[in-house]
mmCIF file of C-alpha atoms in Angstrom:
data_model
loop_
_atom_site.group_PDB
_atom_site.id
_atom_site.type_symbol
_atom_site.label_atom_id
_atom_site.label_comp_id
_atom_site.label_asym_id
_atom_site.label_seq_id
_atom_site.Cartn_x
_atom_site.Cartn_y
_atom_site.Cartn_z
ATOM 1 C CA MET A 186 84.442 113.153 54.677
ATOM 2 C CA LYS A 187 83.645 116.702 53.595
ATOM 3 C CA GLY A 188 81.669 117.392 56.775
ATOM 4 C CA ALA A 189 84.506 116.300 59.046
ATOM 5 C CA ASN A 190 86.984 118.508 57.188
ATOM 6 C CA ASN A 191 84.639 121.453 57.552
ATOM 7 C CA LEU A 192 84.675 120.877 61.297
ATOM 8 C CA ILE A 193 88.480 121.037 61.294
ATOM 9 C CA TYR A 194 88.496 124.323 59.384
ATOM 10 C CA THR A 195 85.759 125.745 61.611
ATOM 11 C CA LYS A 196 87.637 124.704 64.746
ATOM 12 C CA ILE A 197 90.875 126.283 63.512
ATOM 13 C CA LYS A 198 89.023 129.481 62.648
ATOM 14 C CA GLU A 199 87.419 129.582 66.119
ATOM 15 C CA ILE A 200 90.771 129.059 67.850
ATOM 16 C CA CYS A 201 92.318 131.801 65.712
ATOM 17 C CA GLU A 202 89.511 134.200 66.598
ATOM 18 C CA ALA A 203 89.866 133.382 70.310
ATOM 19 C CA LYS A 204 93.614 134.068 70.126
ATOM 20 C CA GLY A 205 93.181 137.218 68.045
ATOM 21 C CA ILE A 206 95.163 135.954 65.066
ATOM 22 C CA SER A 207 94.225 135.379 61.459
ATOM 23 C CA VAL A 208 94.063 132.038 59.686
ATOM 24 C CA ALA A 209 96.401 133.517 57.065
ATOM 25 C CA SER A 210 99.047 134.280 59.692
ATOM 26 C CA VAL A 211 98.779 130.713 61.010
ATOM 27 C CA GLU A 212 99.263 129.411 57.470
ATOM 28 C CA ARG A 213 102.377 131.547 57.006
ATOM 29 C CA GLU A 214 103.871 130.526 60.341
ATOM 30 C CA ALA A 215 103.089 126.840 59.668
ATOM 31 C CA GLY A 216 104.767 127.054 56.260
ATOM 32 C CA LEU A 217 101.539 126.536 54.324
ATOM 33 C CA LYS A 218 100.411 128.341 51.196
ATOM 34 C CA ASN A 219 97.809 131.076 51.542
ATOM 35 C CA GLY A 220 94.313 129.570 51.490
ATOM 36 C CA THR A 221 95.436 126.042 52.367
ATOM 37 C CA ILE A 222 93.402 125.765 55.576
ATOM 38 C CA SER A 223 90.214 127.066 53.992
ATOM 39 C CA LYS A 224 90.583 124.427 51.273
ATOM 40 C CA TRP A 225 90.216 121.793 53.978
ATOM 41 C CA ASN A 226 86.478 122.205 53.443
ATOM 42 C CA ASP A 227 86.893 120.087 50.305
ATOM 43 C CA ASN A 228 90.185 118.243 50.781
ATOM 44 C CA THR A 229 91.563 116.034 53.514
ATOM 45 C CA PRO A 230 94.509 117.783 55.165
ATOM 46 C CA LEU A 231 97.837 116.042 55.474
ATOM 47 C CA SER A 232 98.639 115.018 59.027
ATOM 48 C CA THR A 233 101.925 116.944 58.849
ATOM 49 C CA ASN A 234 99.984 120.112 58.018
ATOM 50 C CA LEU A 235 97.587 119.530 60.913
ATOM 51 C CA TYR A 236 100.522 119.083 63.285
ATOM 52 C CA ALA A 237 102.146 122.276 61.987
ATOM 53 C CA VAL A 238 98.929 124.245 62.550
ATOM 54 C CA ALA A 239 98.483 122.758 66.030
ATOM 55 C CA LYS A 240 102.039 123.753 66.912
ATOM 56 C CA VAL A 241 101.494 127.339 65.743
ATOM 57 C CA LEU A 242 98.222 127.556 67.683
ATOM 58 C CA LYS A 243 99.837 125.895 70.732
ATOM 59 C CA VAL A 244 97.114 123.255 70.979
ATOM 60 C CA ASN A 245 97.081 119.470 70.775
ATOM 61 C CA ILE A 246 96.099 118.051 67.412
ATOM 62 C CA GLU A 247 93.212 116.377 69.225
ATOM 63 C CA GLU A 248 91.812 119.852 69.892
ATOM 64 C CA LEU A 249 91.642 120.482 66.151
ATOM 65 C CA LEU A 250 89.876 117.180 65.573
ATOM 66 C CA LYS A 251 87.450 117.417 68.480
ATOM 67 C CA GLU A 252 83.799 117.824 67.527
ATOM 68 C CA ARG A 253 81.945 120.785 68.918
ATOM 69 C CA VAL A 254 79.118 120.172 71.370
ATOM 70 C CA HIS A 255 76.080 122.264 70.566
#
């Protein structure tokens, strides 16, 4: 599942860049430890953490899970 997790991290990073905010600030606002989201490259995130990030970014959780179309 490593590839799927990488997509989640990449998607979060892209949304952050589009909104002009840092991943670190999203982590803080979501109540996550610094570096938590980037660790999702190697670990499956908890659903509660995904929901917290989606809330901070003001997107549906489905948006975080959606695959990119190349």
